Coordinates of C-alpha atoms and ligand atoms in Angstrom, one line a residue:
X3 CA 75.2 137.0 116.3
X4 CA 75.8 133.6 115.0
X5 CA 79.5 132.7 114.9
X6 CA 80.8 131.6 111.3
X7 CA 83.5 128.9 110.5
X8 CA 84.6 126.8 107.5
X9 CA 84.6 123.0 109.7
X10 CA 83.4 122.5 112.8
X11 CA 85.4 119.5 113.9
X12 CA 83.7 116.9 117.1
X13 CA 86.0 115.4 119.2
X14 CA 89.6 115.8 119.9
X15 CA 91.0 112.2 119.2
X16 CA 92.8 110.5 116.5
X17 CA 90.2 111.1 113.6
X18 CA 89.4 114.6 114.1
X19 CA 93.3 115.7 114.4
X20 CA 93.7 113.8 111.3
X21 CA 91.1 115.3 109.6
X22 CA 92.0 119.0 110.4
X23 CA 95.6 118.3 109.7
X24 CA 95.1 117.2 106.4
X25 CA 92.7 119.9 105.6
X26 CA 95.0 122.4 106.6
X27 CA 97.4 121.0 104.1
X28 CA 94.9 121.7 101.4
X29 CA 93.3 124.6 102.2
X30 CA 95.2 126.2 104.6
X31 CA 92.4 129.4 104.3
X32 CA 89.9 127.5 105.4
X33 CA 88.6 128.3 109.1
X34 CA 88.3 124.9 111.6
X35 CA 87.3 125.0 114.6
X36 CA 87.0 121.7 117.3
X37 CA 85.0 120.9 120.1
X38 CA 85.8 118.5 122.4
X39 CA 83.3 118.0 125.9
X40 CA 86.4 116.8 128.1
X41 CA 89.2 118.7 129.1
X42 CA 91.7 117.0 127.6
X43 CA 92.8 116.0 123.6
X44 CA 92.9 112.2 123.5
X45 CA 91.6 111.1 127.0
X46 CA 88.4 108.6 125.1
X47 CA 89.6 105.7 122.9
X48 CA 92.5 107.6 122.0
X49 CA 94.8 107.5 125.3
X50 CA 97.6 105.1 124.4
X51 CA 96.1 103.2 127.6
X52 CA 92.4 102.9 126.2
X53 CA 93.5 101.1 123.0
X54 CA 96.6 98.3 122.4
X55 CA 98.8 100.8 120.1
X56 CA 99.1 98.3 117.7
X57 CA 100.0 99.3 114.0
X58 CA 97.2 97.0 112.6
X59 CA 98.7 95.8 109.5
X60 CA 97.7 92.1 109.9
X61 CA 101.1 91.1 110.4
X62 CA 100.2 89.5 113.5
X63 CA 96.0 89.7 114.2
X64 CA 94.9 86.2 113.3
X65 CA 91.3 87.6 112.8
X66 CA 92.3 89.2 108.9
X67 CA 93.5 85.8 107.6
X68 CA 90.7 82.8 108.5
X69 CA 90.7 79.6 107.4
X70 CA 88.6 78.1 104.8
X71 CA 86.1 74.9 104.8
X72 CA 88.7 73.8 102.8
X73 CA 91.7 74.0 105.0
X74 CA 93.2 77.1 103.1
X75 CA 94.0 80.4 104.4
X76 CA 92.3 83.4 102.6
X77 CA 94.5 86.6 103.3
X78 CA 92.5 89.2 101.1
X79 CA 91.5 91.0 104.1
X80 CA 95.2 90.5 105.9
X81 CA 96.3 92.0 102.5
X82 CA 93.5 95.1 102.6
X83 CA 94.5 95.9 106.5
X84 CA 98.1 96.1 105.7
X85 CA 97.8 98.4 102.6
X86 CA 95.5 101.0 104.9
X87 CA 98.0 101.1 107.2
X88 CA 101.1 101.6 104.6
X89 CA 99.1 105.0 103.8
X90 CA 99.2 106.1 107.1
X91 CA 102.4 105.6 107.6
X92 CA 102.9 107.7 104.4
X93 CA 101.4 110.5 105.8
X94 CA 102.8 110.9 109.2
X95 CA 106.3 110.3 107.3
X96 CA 105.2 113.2 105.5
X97 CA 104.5 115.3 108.6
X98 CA 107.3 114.8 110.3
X99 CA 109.6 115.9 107.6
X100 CA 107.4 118.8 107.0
X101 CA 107.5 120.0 110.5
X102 CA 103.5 119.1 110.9
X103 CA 104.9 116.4 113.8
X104 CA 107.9 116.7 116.0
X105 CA 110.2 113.7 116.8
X106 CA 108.2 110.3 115.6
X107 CA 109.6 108.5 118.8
X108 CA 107.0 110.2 120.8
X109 CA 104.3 108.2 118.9
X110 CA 105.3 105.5 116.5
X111 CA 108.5 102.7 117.8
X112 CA 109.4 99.5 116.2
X113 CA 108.3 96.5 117.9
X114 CA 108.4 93.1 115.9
X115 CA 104.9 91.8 115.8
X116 CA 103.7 87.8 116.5
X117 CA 101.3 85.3 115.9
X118 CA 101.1 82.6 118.7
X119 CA 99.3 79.5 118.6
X120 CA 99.2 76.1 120.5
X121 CA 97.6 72.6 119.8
X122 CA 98.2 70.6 116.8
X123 CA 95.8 72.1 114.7
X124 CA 96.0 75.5 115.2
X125 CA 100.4 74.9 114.6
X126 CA 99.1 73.7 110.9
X127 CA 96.9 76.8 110.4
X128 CA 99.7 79.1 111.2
X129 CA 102.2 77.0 109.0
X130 CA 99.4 77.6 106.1
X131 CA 98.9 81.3 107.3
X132 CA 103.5 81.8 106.9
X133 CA 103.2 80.5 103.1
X134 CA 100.3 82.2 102.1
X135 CA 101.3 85.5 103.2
X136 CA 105.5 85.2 103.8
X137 CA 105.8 85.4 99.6
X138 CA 103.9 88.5 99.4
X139 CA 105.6 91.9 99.0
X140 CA 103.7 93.4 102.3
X141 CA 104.6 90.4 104.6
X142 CA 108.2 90.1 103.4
X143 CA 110.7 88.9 106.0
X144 CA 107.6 87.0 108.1
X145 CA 109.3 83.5 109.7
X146 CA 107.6 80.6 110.9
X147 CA 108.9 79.3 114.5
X148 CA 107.8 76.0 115.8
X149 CA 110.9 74.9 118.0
X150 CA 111.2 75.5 121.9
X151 CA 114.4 76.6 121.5
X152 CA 113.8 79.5 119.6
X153 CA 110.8 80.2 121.3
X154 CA 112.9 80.6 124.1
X155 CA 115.1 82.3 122.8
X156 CA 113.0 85.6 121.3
X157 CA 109.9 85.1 124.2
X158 CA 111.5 84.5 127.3
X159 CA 108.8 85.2 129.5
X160 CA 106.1 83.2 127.6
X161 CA 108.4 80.2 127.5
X162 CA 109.4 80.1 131.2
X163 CA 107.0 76.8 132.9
X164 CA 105.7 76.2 129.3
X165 CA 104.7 72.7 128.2
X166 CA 105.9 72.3 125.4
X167 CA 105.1 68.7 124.7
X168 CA 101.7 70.7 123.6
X169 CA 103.1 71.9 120.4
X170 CA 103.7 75.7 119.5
X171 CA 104.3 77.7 116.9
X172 CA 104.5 82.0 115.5
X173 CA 104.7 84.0 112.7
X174 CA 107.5 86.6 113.4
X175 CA 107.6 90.4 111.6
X176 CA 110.3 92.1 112.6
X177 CA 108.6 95.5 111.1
X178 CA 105.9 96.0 112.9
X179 CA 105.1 99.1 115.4
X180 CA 103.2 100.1 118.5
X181 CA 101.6 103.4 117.8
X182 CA 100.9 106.1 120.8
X183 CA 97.7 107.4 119.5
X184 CA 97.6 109.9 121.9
X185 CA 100.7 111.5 121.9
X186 CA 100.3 111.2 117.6
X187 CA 96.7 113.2 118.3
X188 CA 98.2 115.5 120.4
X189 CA 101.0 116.6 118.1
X190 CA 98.2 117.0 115.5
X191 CA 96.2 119.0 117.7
X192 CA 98.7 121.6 118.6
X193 CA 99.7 121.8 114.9
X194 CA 96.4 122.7 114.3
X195 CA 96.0 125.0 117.3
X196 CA 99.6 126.8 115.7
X197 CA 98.2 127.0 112.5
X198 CA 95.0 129.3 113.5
X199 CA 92.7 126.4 114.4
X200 CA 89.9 127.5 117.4
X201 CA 90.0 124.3 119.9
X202 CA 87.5 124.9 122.3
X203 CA 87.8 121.9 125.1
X204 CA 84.8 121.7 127.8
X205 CA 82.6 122.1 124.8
X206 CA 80.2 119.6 124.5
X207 CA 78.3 119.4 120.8
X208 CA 74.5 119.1 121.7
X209 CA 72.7 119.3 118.8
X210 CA 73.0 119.7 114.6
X211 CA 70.6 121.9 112.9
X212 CA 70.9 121.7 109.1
X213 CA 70.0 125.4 107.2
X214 CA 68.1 126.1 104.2
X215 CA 71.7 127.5 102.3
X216 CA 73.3 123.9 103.4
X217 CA 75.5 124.8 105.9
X218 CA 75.2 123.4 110.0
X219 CA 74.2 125.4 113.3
X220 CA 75.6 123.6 116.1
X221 CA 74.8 124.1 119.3
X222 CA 77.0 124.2 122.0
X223 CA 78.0 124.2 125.8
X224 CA 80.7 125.5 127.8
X225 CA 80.4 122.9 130.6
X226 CA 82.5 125.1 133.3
X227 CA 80.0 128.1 132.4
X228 CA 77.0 126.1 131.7
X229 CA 76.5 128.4 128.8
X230 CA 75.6 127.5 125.5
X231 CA 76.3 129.1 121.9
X232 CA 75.7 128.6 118.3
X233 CA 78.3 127.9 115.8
X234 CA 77.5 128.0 111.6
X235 CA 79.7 126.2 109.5
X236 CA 79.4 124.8 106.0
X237 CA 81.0 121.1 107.2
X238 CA 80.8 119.4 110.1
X239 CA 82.8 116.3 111.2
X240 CA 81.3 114.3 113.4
X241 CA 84.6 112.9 115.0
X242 CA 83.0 112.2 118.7
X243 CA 83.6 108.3 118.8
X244 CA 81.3 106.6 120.6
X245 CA 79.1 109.9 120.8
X246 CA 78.6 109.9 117.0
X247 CA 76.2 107.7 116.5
X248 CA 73.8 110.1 118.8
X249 CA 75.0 113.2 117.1
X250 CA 75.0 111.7 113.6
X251 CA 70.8 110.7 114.9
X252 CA 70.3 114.3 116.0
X253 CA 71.7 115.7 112.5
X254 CA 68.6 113.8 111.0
X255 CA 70.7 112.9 107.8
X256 CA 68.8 109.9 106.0
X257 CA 72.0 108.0 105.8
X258 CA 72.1 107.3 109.6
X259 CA 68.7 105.9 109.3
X260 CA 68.7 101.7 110.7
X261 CA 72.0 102.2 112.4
X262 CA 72.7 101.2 115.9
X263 CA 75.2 101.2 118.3
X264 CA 76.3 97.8 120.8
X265 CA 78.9 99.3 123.3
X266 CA 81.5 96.7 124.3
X267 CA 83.6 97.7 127.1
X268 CA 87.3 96.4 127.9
X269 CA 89.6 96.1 130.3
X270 CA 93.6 95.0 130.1
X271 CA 95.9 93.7 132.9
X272 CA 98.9 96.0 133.2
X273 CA 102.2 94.8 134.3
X274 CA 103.8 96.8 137.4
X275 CA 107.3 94.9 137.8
X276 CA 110.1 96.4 135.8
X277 CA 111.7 93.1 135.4
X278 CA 108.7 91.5 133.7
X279 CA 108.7 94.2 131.4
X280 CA 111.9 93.8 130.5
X281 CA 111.8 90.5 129.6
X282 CA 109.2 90.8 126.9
X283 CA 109.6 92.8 123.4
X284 CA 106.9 91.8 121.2
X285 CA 103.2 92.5 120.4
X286 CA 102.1 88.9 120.5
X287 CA 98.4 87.9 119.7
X288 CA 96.8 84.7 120.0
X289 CA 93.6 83.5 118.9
X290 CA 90.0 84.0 120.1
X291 CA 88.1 81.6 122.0
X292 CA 86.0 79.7 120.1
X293 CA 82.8 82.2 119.9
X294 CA 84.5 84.9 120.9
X295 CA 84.3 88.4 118.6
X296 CA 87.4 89.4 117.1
X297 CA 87.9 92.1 118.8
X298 CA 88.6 89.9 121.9
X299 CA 91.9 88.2 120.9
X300 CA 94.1 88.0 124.0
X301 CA 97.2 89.6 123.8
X302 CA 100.3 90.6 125.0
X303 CA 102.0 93.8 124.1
X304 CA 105.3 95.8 124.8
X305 CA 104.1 99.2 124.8
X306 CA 106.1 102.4 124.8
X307 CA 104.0 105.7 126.0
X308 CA 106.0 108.6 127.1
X309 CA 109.3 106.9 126.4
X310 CA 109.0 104.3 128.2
X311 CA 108.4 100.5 127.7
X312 CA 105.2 98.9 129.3
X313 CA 103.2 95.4 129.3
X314 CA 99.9 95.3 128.7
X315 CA 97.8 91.9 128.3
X316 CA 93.9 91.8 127.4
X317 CA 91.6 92.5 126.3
X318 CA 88.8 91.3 128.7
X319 CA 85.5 92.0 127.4
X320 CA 82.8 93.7 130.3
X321 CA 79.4 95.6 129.4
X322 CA 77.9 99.2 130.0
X323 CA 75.3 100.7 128.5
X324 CA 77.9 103.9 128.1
X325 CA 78.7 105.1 124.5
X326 CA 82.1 106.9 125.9
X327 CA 84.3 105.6 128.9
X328 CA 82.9 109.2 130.2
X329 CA 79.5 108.5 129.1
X330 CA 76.2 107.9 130.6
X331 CA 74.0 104.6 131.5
X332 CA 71.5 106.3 129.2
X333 CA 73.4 106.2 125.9
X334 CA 72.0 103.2 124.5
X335 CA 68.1 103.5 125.5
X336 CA 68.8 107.1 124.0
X337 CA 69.9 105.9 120.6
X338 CA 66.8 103.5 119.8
X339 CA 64.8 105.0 117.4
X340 CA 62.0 103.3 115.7
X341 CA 64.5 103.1 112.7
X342 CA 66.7 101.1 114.0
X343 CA 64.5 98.9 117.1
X344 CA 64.3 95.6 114.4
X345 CA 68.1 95.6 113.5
X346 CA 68.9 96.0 117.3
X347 CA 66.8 92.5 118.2
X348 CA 67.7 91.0 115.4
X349 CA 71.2 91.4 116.2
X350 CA 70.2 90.4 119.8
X351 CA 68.4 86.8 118.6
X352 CA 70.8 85.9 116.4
X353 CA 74.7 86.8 118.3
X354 CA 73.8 84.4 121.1
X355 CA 77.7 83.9 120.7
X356 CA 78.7 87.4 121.6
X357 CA 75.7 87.5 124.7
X358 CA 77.4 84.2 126.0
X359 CA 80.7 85.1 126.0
X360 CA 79.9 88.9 127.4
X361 CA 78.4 87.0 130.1
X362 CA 81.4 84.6 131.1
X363 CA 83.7 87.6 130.9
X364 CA 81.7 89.5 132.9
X365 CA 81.6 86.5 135.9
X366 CA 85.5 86.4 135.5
X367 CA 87.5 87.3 138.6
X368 CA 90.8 89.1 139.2
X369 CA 92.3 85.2 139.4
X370 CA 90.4 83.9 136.7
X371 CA 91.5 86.9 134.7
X372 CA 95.0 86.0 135.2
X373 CA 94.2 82.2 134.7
X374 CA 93.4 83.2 131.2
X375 CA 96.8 84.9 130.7
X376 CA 98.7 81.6 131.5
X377 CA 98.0 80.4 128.2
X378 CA 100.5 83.3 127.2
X379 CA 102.7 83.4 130.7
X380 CA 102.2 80.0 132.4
X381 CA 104.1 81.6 135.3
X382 CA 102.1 84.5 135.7
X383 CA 101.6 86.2 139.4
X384 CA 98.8 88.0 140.2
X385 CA 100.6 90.8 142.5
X386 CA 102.8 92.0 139.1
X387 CA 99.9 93.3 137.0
X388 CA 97.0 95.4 137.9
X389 CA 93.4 95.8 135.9
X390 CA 92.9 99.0 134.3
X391 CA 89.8 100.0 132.1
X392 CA 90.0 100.8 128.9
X393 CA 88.2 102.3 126.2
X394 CA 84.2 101.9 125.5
X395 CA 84.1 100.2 122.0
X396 CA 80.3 101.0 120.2
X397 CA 80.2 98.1 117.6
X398 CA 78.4 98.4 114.5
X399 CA 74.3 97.6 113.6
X400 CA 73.5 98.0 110.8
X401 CA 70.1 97.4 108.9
X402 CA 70.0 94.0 106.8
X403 CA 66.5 92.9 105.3
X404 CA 64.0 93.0 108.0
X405 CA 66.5 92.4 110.9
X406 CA 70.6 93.5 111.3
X407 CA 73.9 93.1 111.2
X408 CA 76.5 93.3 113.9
X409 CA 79.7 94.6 112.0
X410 CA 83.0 94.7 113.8
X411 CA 85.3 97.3 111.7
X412 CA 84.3 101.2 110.8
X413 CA 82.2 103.2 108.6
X414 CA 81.9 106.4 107.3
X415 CA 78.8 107.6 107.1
X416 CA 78.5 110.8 104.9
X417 CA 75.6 113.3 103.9
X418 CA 74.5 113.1 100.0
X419 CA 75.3 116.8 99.7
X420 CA 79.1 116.3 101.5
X421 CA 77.9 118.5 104.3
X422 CA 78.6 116.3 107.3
X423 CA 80.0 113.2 108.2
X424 CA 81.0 111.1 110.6
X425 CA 82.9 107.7 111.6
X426 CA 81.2 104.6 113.3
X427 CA 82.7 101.8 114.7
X428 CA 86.2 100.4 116.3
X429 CA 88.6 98.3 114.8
X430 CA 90.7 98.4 112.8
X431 CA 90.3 101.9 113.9
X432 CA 93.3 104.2 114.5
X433 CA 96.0 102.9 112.5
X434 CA 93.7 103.4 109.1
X435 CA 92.8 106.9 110.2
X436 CA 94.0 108.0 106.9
X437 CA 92.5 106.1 104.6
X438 CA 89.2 106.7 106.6
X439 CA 89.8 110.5 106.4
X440 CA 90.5 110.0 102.9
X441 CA 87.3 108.7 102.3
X442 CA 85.7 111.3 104.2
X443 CA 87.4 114.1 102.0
X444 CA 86.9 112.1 98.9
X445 CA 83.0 111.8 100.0
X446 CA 82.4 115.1 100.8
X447 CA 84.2 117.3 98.6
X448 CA 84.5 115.6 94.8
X449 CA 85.3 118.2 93.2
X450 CA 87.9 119.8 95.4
X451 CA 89.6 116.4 95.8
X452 CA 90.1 116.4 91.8
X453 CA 92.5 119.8 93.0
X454 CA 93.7 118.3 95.7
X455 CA 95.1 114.9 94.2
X456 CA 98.4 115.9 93.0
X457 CA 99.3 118.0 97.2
X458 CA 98.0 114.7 98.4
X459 CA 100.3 112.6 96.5
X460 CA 103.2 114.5 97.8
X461 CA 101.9 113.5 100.7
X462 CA 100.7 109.7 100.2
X463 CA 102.9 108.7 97.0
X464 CA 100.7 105.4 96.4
X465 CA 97.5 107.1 96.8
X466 CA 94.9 105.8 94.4
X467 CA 97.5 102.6 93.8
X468 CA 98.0 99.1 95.5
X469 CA 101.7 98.7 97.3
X470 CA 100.3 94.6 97.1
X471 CA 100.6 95.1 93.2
X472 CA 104.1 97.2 92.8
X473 CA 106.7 95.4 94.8
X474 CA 108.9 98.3 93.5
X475 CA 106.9 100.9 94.8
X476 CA 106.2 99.3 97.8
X477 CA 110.2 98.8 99.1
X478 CA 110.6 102.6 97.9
X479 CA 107.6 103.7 100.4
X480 CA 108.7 101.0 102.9
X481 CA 112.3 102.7 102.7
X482 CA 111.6 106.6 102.7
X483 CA 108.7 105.7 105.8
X484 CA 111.1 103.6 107.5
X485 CA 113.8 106.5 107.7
X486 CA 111.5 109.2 108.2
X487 CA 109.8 108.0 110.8
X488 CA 113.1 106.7 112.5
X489 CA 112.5 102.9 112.6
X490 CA 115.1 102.1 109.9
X491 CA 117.8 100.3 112.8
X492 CA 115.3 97.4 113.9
X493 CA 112.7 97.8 111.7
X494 CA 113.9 96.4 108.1
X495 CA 112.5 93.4 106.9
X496 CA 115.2 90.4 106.6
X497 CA 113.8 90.1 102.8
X498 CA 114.6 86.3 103.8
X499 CA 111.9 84.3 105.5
X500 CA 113.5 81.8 108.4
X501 CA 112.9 78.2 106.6
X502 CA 110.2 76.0 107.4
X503 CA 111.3 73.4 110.0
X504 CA 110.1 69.8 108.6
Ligands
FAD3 C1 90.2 98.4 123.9 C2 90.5 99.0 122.6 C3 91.7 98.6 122.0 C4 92.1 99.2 120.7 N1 93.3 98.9 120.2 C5 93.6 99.5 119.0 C6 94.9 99.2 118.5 O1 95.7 98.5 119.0 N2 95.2 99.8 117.3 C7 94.3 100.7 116.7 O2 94.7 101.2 115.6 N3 93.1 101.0 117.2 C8 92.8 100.4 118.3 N4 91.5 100.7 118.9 C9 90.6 101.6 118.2 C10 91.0 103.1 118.3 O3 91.3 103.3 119.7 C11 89.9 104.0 117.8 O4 89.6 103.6 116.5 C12 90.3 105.4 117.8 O5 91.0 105.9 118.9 C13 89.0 106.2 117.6 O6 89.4 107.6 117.5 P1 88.2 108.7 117.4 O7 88.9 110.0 117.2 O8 87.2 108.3 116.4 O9 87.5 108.6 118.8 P2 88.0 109.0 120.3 O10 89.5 108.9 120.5 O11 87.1 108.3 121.3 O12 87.6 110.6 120.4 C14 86.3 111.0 120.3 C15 86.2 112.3 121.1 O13 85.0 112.9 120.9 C16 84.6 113.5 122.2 N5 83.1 113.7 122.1 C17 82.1 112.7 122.1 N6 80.9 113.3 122.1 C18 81.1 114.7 122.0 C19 80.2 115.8 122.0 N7 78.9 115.6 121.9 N8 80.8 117.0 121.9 C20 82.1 117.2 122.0 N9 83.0 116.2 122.1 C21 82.5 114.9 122.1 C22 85.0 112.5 123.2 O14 85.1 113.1 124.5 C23 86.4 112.1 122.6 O15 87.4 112.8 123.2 C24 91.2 100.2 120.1 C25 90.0 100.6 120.8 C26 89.7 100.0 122.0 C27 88.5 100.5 122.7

């Protein structure tokens, strides 16, 4: 006989534990269960060593505020970043102090975030970036640094050897935070698991069968028995990262139709001398080569996983056909489909960028990987850091006119009849989980989420407003987060920006 459950959630990473959590605070009746195909919760692109843990907010990723032709800096999407992240923080404020998570040191730490740039130009692009976004109520207490000295004085490591007759300058947030996304899924996971969840690990999802009454049969296998099963539910998740793009294909939903997948893999150097480590406290990012994606701007980033502090610098970019770090060499010939065969080439004649610079990161050695990292340590030494792969990125293709589009952020992609869903794509990824589970609930179940609003708003006190709009509002969430989530001692903005040096 066919098993029955409420939502069958893919994947055990960051989404799906966000998902169920939230679900369970709505309708705590309803039956979930999750399958994940590796033994682990978290060990894809949510291990805190597979992604940076950064708390994207655009305080510090250079990416969300361009220039324009004309020399200004636009920050609507620097704006739209750090709003997304403000409701995440709402809710796991909310869990902790309703016993969902445990101590918020395990996963979330306060760590002030930077923007670093060199040259002449790139010094006057940074100036313009501090007094477009240092008025606004999200980027309050942002300063603008262009001397040595100071320099010096808050990045030790990066000014040791420096030349600085090749003028520097950052953007400094104190309030910014590096985010353990696996130690965050996990909590949510055994939550779940204590709340009468079913999580069934070694389970790998193989196919999506959609029933005449609207509900899903998925099919299933135990991959230490080799056996497989068949699971009904009436919604289905499709939380697998990098392996929902093929699952979302094998539902047959129409709304998957023209997408593709372009896996980009990474790798980060990781610092192995204490002393280093100690000498650096910031998440500093600089800008991306000149062609380069976005999702390629080098950094350098104090990390804090299981309590203690770490250096990370990356990412460098490498290739593999693999959808999943655990994946297979097949994954992307599998997921052409006549569909989507014109947006894949199109993508492929017209991002000659992206090919070029896959291709000189791919020749990169060990030494010319650390040669790259002198731009941010000019004294760096090969022997204190060691390369370490992290996760499998699957980009974005998506069907425009007769060709497609290679998009760099995520989508949900959601089933007219709010059956199933799924999430494609990487950044800004983990830190908007909520929002993007927000939209998933929002998508799928209209009329419940009518019900729901007011539980969620004890949760997420801005939902359906803009903290950018209500300065108010904003330093009263900023506050209440701040002290929940125990980041009030180094995290409060100064409300004062440093002044601008003439
Ligand atoms: C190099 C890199 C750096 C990043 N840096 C940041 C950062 O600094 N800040 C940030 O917010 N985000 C960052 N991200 C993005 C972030 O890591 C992801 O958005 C997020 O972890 C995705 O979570 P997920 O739950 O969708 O996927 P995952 O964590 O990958 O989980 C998917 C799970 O589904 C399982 N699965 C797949 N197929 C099946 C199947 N058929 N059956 C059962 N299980 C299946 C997988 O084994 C996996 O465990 C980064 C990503 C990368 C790759």
């Amino acid at each position: 006989m066919t098993e029955k459950t409420d939502v069958v959630l893919i994947g055990a990473g960051i989404m799906s534990a966000t998902l169920g959590a939230l679900l369970r605070q709505l309708q705590p009746e309803w039956s979930i269960t999750l399958f994940e195909r590796l033994d682990a919760a978290a060990a894809e692109s949510s291990d805190p060593w597979n992604n940076a843990g950064t708390g994207h907010s655009a305080l510090c990723e250079l990416n969300y505020s361009p220039q324009n032709a004309d020399g200004s800096v636009d920050v609507t999407k620097a704006i739209d970043i750090n709003e997304r992240f403000q409701v995440s923080r709402q809710f796991w404020a909310y869990a902790v102090e309703n016993g969902v998570l445990g101590d918020p040191s395990r996963f979330i730490n306060p760590i002030p975030h930077v923007s670093f740039v060199h040259g002449a130009d790139d010094v006057q692009y940074l100036r313009k970036r501090y007094e477009a976004l240092a008025p606004h109520p999200l980027f309050e207490g942002m300063e603008y640094i262009d001397t040595p000295d100071e320099f010096a004085r808050r990045l030790p490591l990066m000014a040791k050897g420096r030349d600085f007759s090749d003028p520097i300058a950052l953007n400094w947030t104190d309030g910014g935070t590096d985010i353990d996304f696996g130690s965050l899924t996990k909590e949510l996971l055994a939550y779940l698991g204590a709340t009468g969840a079913n999580l069934a690990f070694g389970h790998e999802v193989l196919n999506l069968d959609k029933q005449s009454d609207g509900s899903w049969k998925v099919r299933v296998r135990n991959l230490r028995t080799r056996q497989t099963r068949t699971v009904q539910a009436k919604f289905v998740f499709v939380g697998a990262g990098g392996g929902a793009l093929p699952l979302l294909q094998k539902s047959g939903i129409k709304e998957i139709k023209g997408f593709a997948g372009f896996p980009v893999s990474g790798q980060f150097l990781r610092c192995t001398n204490p002393a280093l480590i100690d000498k650096h406290e910031a998440k500093v990012y600089g800008k991306a080569a000149v062609g380069a994606p976005p999702m390629s701007v080098p950094h350098l980033d104090t990390r804090v996983i299981n309590g203690k502090p770490g250096l990370l610098f990356g990412p460098y970019a490498g290739w593999t056909p693999k959808f999943l770090k655990d994946g297979s060499n097949t994954d992307l010939f599998k997921s052409i489909r006549a569909g989507n065969l014109a947006p894949m080439l199109g993508v492929g004649l017209t991002e000659m960028s992206l090919v070029k610079y896959l291709v000189s990161e791919l020749l990169k050695s060990q030494s010319g990987k650390v040669y790259t990292m002198e731009e941010f340590i000019p004294r760096a030494d090969g022997r204190d850091w060691e390369l370490i792969t992290a996760g499998q990125r699957v980009q974005i293709i998506r069907r425009k006119g007769i060709g497609g589009v290679l998009e760099l952020g995520t989508a949900v992609i959601a089933a007219k009849d709010g059956s199933i869903a799924g999430l494609l794509g990487a950044s800004p990824g983990a830190s908007t989980c909520v929002t993007a589970m927000l939209d998933v609930l929002q998508r799928c179940f209209p009329r419940e989420y009518a019900d729901w609003t007011p539980r969620l708003r004890q949760m997420i006190p801005s939902l359906g407003m803009k903290l950018s709009e209500d300065k108010a509002l904003f330093h009263e969430v900023w506050d209440w987060t701040n002290k929940a989530l125990n980041l009030t001692n180094a995290n409060t903005p100064k409300h004062a920006g440093v002044a601008l040096t003439p």
